[in-house]
CSV table of C-alpha atoms in Angstrom, one decimal:
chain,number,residue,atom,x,y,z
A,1,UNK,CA,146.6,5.0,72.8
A,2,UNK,CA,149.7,6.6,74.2
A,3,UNK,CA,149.3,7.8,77.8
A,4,UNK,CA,152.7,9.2,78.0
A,5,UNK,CA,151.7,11.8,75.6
A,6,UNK,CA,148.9,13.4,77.5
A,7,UNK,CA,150.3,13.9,80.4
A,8,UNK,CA,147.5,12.4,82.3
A,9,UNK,CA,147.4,8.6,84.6
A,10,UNK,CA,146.0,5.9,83.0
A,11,UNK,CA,142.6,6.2,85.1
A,12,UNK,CA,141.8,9.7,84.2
A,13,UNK,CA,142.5,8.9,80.4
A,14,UNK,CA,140.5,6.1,80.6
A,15,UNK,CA,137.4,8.2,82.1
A,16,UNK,CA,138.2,10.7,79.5
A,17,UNK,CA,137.8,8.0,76.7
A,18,UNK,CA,134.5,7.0,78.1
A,19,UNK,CA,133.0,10.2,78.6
A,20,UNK,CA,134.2,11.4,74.9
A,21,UNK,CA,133.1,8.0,73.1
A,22,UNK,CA,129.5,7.8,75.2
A,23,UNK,CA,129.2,11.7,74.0
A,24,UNK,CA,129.9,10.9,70.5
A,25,UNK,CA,128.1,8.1,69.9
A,26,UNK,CA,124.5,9.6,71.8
A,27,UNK,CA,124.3,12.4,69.0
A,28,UNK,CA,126.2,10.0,66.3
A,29,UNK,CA,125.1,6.7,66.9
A,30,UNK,CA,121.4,6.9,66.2
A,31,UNK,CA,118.3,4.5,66.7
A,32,UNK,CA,117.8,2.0,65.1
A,33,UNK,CA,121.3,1.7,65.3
A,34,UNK,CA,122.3,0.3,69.2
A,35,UNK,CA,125.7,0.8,71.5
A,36,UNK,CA,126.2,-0.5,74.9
A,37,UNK,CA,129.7,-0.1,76.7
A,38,UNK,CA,131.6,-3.0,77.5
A,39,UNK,CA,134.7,-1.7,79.4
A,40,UNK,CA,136.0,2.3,79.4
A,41,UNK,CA,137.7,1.6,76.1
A,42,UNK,CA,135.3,-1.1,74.2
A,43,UNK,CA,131.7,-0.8,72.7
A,44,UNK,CA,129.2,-3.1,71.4
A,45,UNK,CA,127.6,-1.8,68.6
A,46,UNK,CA,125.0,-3.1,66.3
A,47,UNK,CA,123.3,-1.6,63.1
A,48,UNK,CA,120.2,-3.9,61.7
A,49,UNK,CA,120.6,-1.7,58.3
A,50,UNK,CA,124.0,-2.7,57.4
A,51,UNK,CA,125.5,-6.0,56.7
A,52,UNK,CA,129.3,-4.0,58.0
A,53,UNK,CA,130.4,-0.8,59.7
A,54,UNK,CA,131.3,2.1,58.0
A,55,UNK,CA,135.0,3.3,58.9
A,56,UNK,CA,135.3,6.8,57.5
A,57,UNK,CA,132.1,7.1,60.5
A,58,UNK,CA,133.8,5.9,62.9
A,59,UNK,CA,137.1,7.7,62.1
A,60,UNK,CA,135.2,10.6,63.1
A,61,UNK,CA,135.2,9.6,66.6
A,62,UNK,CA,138.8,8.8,66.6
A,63,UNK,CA,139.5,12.6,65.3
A,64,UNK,CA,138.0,14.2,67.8
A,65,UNK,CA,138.9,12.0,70.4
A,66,UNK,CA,142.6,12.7,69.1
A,67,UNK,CA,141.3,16.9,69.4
A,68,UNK,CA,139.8,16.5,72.9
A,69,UNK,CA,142.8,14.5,74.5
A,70,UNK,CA,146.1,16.0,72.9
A,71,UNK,CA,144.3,19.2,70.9
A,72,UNK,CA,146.4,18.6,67.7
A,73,UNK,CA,146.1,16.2,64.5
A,74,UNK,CA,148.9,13.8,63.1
A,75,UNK,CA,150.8,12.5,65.7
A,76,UNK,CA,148.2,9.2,65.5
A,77,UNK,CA,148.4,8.5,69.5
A,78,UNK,CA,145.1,7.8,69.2
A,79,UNK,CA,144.2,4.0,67.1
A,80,UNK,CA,140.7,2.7,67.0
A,81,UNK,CA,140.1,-1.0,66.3
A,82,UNK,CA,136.7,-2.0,64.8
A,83,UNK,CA,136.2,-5.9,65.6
A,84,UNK,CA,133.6,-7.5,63.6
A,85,UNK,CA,132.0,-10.8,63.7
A,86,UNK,CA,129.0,-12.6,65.6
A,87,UNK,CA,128.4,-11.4,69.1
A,88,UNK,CA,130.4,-13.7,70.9
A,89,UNK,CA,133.3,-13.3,69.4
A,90,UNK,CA,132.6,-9.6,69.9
A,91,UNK,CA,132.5,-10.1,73.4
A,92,UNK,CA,135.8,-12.3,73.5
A,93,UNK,CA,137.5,-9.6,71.5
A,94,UNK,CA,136.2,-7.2,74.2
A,95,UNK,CA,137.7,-9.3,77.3
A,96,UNK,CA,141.6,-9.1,75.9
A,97,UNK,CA,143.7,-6.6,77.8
A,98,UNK,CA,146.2,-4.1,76.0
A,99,UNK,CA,148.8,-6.9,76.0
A,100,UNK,CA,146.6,-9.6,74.3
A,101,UNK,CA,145.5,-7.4,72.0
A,102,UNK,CA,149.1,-6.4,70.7
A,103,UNK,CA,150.3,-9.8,70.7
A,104,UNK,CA,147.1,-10.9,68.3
A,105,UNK,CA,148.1,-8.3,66.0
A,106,UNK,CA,150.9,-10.2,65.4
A,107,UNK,CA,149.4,-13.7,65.5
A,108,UNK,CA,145.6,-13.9,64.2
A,109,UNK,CA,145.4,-17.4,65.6
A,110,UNK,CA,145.2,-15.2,69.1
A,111,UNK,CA,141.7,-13.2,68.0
A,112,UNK,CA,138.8,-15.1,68.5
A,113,UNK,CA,137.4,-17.0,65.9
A,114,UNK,CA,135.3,-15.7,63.2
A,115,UNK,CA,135.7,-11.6,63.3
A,116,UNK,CA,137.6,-9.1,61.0
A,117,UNK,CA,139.6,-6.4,62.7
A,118,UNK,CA,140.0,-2.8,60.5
A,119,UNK,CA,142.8,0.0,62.5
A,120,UNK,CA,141.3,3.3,61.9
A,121,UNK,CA,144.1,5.8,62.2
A,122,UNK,CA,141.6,9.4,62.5
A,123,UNK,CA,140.7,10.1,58.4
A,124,UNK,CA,142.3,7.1,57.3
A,125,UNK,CA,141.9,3.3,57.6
A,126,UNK,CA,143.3,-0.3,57.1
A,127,UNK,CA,142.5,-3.6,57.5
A,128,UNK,CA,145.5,-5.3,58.9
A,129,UNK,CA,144.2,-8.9,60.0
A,130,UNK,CA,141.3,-10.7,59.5
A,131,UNK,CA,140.6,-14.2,61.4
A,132,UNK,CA,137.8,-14.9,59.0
A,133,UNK,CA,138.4,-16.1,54.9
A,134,UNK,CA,137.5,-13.0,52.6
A,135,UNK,CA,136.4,-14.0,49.6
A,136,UNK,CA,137.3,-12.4,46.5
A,137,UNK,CA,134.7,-11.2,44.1
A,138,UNK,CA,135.6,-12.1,40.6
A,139,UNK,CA,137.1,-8.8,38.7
A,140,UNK,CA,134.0,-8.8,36.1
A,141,UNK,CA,131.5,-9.1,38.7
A,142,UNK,CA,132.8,-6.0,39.8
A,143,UNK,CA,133.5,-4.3,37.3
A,144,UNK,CA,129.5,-4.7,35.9
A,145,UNK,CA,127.8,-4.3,39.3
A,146,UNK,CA,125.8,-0.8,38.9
A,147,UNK,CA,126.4,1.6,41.7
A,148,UNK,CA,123.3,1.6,44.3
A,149,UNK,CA,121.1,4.7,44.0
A,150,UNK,CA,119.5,6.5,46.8
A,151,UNK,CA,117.6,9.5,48.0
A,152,UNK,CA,117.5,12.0,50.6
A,153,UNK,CA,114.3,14.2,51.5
A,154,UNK,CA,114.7,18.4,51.0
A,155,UNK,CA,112.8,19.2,54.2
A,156,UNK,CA,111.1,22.8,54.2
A,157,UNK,CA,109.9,23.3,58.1
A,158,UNK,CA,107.0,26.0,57.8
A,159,UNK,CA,104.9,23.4,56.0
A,160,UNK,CA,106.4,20.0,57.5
A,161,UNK,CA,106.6,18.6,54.2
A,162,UNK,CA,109.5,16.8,52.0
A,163,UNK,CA,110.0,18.8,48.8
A,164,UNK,CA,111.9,17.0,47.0
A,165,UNK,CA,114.7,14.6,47.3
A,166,UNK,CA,118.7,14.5,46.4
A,167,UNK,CA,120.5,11.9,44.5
A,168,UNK,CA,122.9,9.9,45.6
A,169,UNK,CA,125.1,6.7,43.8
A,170,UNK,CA,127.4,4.4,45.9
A,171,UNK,CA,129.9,2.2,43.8
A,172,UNK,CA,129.3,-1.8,44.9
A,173,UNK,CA,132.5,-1.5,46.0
A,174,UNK,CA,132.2,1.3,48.6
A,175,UNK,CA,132.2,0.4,52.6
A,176,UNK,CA,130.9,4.0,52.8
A,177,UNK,CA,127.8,5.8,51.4
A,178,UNK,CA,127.9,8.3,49.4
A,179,UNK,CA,126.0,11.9,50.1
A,180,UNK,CA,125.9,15.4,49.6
A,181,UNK,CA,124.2,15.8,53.2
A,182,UNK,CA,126.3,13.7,55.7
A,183,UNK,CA,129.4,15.6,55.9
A,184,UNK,CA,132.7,15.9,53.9
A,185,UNK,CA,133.5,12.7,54.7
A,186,UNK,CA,130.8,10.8,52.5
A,187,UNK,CA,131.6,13.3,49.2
A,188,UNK,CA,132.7,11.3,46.3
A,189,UNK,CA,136.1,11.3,45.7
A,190,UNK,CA,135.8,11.2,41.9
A,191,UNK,CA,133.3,14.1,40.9
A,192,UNK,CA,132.2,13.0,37.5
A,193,UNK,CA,131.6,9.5,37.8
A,194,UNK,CA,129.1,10.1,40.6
A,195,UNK,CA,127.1,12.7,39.1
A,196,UNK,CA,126.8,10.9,36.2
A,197,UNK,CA,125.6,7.6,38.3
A,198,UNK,CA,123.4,10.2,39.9
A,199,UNK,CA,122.3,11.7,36.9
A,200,UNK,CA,121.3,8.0,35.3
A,201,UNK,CA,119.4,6.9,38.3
A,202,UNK,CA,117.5,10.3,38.2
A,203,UNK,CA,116.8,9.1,34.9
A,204,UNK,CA,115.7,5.9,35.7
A,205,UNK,CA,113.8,7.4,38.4
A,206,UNK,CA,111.8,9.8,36.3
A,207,UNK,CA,111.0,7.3,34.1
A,208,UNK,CA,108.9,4.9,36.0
A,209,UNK,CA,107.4,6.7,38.4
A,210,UNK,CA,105.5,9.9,38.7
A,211,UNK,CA,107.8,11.8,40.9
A,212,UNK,CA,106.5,14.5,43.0
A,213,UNK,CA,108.6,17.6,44.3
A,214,UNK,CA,112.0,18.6,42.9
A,215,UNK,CA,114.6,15.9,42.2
A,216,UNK,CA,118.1,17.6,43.0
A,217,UNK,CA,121.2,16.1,40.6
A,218,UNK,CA,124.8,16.6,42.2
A,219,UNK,CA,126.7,18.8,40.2
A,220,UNK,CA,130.6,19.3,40.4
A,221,UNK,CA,131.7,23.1,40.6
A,222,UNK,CA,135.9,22.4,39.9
A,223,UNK,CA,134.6,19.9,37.2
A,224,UNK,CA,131.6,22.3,35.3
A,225,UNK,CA,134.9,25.4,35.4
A,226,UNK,CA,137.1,22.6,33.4
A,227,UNK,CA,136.0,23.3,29.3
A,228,UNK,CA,136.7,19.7,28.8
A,229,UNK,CA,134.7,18.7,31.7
A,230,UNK,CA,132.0,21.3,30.9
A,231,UNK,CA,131.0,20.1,27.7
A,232,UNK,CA,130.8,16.3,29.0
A,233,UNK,CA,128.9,17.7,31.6
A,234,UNK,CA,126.1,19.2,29.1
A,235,UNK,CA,126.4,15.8,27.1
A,236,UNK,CA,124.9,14.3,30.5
A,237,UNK,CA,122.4,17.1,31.1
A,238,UNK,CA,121.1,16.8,27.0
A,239,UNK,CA,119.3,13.2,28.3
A,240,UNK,CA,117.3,15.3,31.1
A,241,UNK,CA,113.4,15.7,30.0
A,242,UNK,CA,112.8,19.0,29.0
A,243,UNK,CA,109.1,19.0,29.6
A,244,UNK,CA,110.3,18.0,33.5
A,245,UNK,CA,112.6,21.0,33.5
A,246,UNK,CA,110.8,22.6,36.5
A,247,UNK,CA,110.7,19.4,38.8
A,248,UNK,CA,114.8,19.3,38.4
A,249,UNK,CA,117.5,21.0,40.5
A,250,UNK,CA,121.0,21.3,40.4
A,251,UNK,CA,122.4,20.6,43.3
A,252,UNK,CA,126.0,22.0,42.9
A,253,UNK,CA,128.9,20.8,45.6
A,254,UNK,CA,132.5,22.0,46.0
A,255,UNK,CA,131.6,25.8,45.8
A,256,UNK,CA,134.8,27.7,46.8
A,257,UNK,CA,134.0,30.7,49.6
A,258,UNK,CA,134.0,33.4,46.7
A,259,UNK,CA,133.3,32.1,43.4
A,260,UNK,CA,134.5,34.4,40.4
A,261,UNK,CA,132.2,36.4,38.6
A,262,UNK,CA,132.3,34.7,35.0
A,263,UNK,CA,133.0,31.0,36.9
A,264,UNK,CA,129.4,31.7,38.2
A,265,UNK,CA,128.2,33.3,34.8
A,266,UNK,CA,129.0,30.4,32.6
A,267,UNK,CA,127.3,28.5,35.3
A,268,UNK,CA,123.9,29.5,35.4
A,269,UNK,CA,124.2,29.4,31.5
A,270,UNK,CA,125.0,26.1,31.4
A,271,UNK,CA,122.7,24.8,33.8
A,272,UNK,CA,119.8,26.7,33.4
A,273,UNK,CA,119.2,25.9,30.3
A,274,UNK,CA,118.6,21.8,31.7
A,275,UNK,CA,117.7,22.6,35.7
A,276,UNK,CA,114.6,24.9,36.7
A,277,UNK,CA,116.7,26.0,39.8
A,278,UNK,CA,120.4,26.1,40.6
A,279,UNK,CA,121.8,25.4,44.7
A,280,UNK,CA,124.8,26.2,45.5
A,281,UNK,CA,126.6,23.6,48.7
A,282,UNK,CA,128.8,25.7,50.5
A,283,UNK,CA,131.3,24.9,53.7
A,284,UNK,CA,132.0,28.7,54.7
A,285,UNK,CA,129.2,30.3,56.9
A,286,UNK,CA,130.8,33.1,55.5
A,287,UNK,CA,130.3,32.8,51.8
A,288,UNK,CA,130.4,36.0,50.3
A,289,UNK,CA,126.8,35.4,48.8
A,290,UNK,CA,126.8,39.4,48.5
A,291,UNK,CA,128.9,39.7,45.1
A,292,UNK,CA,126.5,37.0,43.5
A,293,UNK,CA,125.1,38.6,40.4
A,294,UNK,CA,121.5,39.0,40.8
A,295,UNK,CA,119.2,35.7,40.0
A,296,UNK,CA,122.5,33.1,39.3
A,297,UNK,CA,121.5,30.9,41.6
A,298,UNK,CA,118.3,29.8,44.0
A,299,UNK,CA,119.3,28.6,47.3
A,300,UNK,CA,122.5,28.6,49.2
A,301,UNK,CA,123.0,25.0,51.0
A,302,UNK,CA,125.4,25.5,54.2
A,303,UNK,CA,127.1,22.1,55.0
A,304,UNK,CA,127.6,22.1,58.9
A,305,UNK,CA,131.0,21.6,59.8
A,306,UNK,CA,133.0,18.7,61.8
A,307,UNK,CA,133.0,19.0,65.6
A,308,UNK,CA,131.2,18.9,68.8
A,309,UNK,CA,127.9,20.3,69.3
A,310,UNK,CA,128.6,23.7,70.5
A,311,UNK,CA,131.3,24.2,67.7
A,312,UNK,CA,128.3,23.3,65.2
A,313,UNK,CA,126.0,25.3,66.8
A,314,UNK,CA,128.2,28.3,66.6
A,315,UNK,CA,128.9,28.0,62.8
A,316,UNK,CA,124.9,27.6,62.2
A,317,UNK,CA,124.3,30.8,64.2
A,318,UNK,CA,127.2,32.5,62.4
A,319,UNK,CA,125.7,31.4,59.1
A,320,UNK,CA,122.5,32.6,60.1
A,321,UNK,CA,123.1,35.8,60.9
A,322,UNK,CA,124.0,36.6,57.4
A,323,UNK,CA,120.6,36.2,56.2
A,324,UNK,CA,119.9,39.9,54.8
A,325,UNK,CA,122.7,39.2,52.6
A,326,UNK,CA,120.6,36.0,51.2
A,327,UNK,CA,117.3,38.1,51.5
A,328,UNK,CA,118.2,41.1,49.9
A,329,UNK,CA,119.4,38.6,47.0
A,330,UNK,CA,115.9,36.4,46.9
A,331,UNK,CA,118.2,33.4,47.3
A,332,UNK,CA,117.2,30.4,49.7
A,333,UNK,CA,119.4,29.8,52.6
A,334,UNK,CA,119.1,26.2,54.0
A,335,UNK,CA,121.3,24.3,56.0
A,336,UNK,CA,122.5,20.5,55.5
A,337,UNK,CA,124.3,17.9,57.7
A,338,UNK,CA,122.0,18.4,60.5
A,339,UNK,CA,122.7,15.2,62.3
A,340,UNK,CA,121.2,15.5,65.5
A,341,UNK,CA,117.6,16.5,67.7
A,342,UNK,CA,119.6,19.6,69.1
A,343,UNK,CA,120.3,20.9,65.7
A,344,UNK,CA,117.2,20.1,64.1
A,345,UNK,CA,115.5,22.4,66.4
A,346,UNK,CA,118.3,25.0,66.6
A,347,UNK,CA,118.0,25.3,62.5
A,348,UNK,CA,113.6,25.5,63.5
A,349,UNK,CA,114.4,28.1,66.1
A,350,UNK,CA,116.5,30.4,63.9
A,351,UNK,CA,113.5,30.5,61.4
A,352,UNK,CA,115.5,28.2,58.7
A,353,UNK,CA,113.2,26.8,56.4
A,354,UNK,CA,115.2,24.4,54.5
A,355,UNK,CA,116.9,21.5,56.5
A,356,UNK,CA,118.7,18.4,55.0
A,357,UNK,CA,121.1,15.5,56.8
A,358,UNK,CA,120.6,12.5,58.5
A,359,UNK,CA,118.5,13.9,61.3
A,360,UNK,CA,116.0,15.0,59.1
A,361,UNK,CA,116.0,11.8,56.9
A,362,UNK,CA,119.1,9.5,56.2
A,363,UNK,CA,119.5,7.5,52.5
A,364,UNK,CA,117.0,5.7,51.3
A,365,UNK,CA,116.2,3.4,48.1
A,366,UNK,CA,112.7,5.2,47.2
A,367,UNK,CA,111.9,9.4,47.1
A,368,UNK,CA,110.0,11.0,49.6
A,369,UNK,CA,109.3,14.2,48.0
A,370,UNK,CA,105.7,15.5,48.4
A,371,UNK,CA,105.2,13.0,51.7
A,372,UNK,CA,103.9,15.6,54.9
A,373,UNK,CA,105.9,14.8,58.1
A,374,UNK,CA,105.8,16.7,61.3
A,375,UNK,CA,108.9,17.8,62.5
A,376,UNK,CA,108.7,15.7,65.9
A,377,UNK,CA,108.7,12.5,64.0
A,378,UNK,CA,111.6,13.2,62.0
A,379,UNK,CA,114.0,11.3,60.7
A,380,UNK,CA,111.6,10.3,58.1
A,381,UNK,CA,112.3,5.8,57.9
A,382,UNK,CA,114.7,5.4,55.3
């Protein structure tokens, strides 16, 4: 990090980094998942449910350290470097100063043995040395592993009971899961291969157990307005069981602030005639839910926004208070990306009924539609 640049001595930006980091990672950085500080600008943290960190996470935290310290994007003063490797070499990595640090970038013999080192740059990442041997996976394994399949509980709050779950499908090659729920930054970067993975592990889900609730497929909105697109789409939807029409949900993502009229129309006629109930996923708290035509669509999903708390807060409550609009329309209004305790109970306290993210239950290999939870033992276990 560049200290020249804000204008502050090297102690204050070193309490500043602290303060910032411990913030982030208390709401971020939840249990079972650990942290401990090891200096003002190192932490030790450990996840039991993953055999490596997840960069696009952590870029998060260099983004809005980069906000909080300079209050602008792109000038990259602030680099985070994610050491992994067994604890001790952890803790050696920790001990370098600035100096040893930069040198080791330029001589991996320097780092201590047995870690990989990844630069995350704010929404982007690199991994520039690596102290360890990576070995390469064969390009037909890779090509033949199936993408892992997951699910994420619909949480309605009045009853304290999942009702139904949304599918998600990570390629094997992924560092990051995949998810409506978690944010913008685990959407899938190429729309119609994931929904179709989702839409074949729905399959496969439906088929070999007696699912309970509603099972929600992702559905691309810029890919179902593309003709071409559209009618690969509907070849997907044809292998959905009719006579489980009711139990499926289209889960639609991408969903511009104000959708145009016939955009919407040939929606719901595409989709209704496969899904018993159509969601729209929404990043505007002002989506103009007002010029829907009457009965397109279900529920309204609003994704929370990235930020602090009190910036999140602010776009729930401003969300909220267009709820005659989504009344007056008999359409759902639910909220998703609810990350932390604070917003869970924000979302209870505003009378939303619908809740989705990782505070209410993060990915998980097996449904848990129909399953009763109270509220004050959420998240459910993945």
């Amino acid at each position: 990090m560049d200290d020249d640049r804000t204008g502050l001595d090297a102690d204050t930006v070193s309490r500043l980094v602290a303060k910032f980091s411990s913030a982030y990672l208390e709401t971020r950085w939840t249990w079972p998942r650990r942290f401990e500080p090891l200096t003002s600008y190192s932490f030790l943290l450990t996840d039991p449910g993953a055999d490596e960190m997840d960069p696009a996470e952590l870029a998060r935290l260099s983004d809005e350290l980069q906000i909080k310290l300079f209050g602008e994007r792109g000038f990259g003063e602030v680099t985070l470097l994610l050491f992994e490797g067994p604890l001790e070499a952890v803790t050696a990595f920790a001990a370098l100063d600035a100096s040893a640090v930069a040198r080791a970038l330029d001589d991996i013999s320097l780092l201590p043995a047995g870690g990989r080192l990844t630069q995350i740059r704010t929404s982007d990442w690199e991994l520039i040395v690596s102290a360890r041997p990576v070995e390469a996976a064969a390009p037909s394994a890779a090509v033949s592993e199936p993408p892992l399949i997951r699910f994420q509980g619909v949480y309605l709050i009045s009853n304290q009971v999942f009702v139904g779950d949304v599918i998600s499908a990570t390629p094997a090659s992924s560092r990051m899961g995949l998810s409506l729920l978690d944010g913008p930054a685990h959407l899938p970067i190429d729309h119609v291969a994931f929904d179709s993975d989702c839409l074949e592990g729905g399959l496969a889900m439906l088929s070999i157990a007696e699912f309970k609730g509603v099972l929600y497929f992702p559905v691309s909105y810029s890919s179902m307005a593309r003709p071409s697109t559209r009618a690969l789409y509907e070849g997907m939807f044809a292998k959905l069981p009719a006579d489980r029409r009711r139990q499926l949900a289209a889960a639609v993502y991408d969903v511009p602030r104000d959708p145009g009229f016939s955009a919407m129309t040939q929606l719901k006629r595409t989709l209704s005639a496969y899904f018993g109930s159509i969601q729209l996923g929404v990043t505007d708290p002002e989506f103009q839910v007002e010029k829907l035509p009457p009965g397109i669509v279900s529920g309204v999903n609003y994704v929370l926004p990235e930020g602090d708390t009190r910036f999140r807060l602010k776009a729930l409550r401003r969300f909220v208070e267009r709820r005659d609009f989504y009344r007056r329309k008999q359409i759902w209004a639910s909220i998703t990306n609810v990350r932390t305790r604070m917003e869970l109970e924000a979302c209870a306290a505003l009378q939303v009924q619908i809740v989705t993210g990782p505070a209410v239950c993060p990915l998980g290999l097996q449904p848990v539609g129909g399953r009763v939870r109270p509220m004050d033992h959420l998240p459910v276990a993945a």
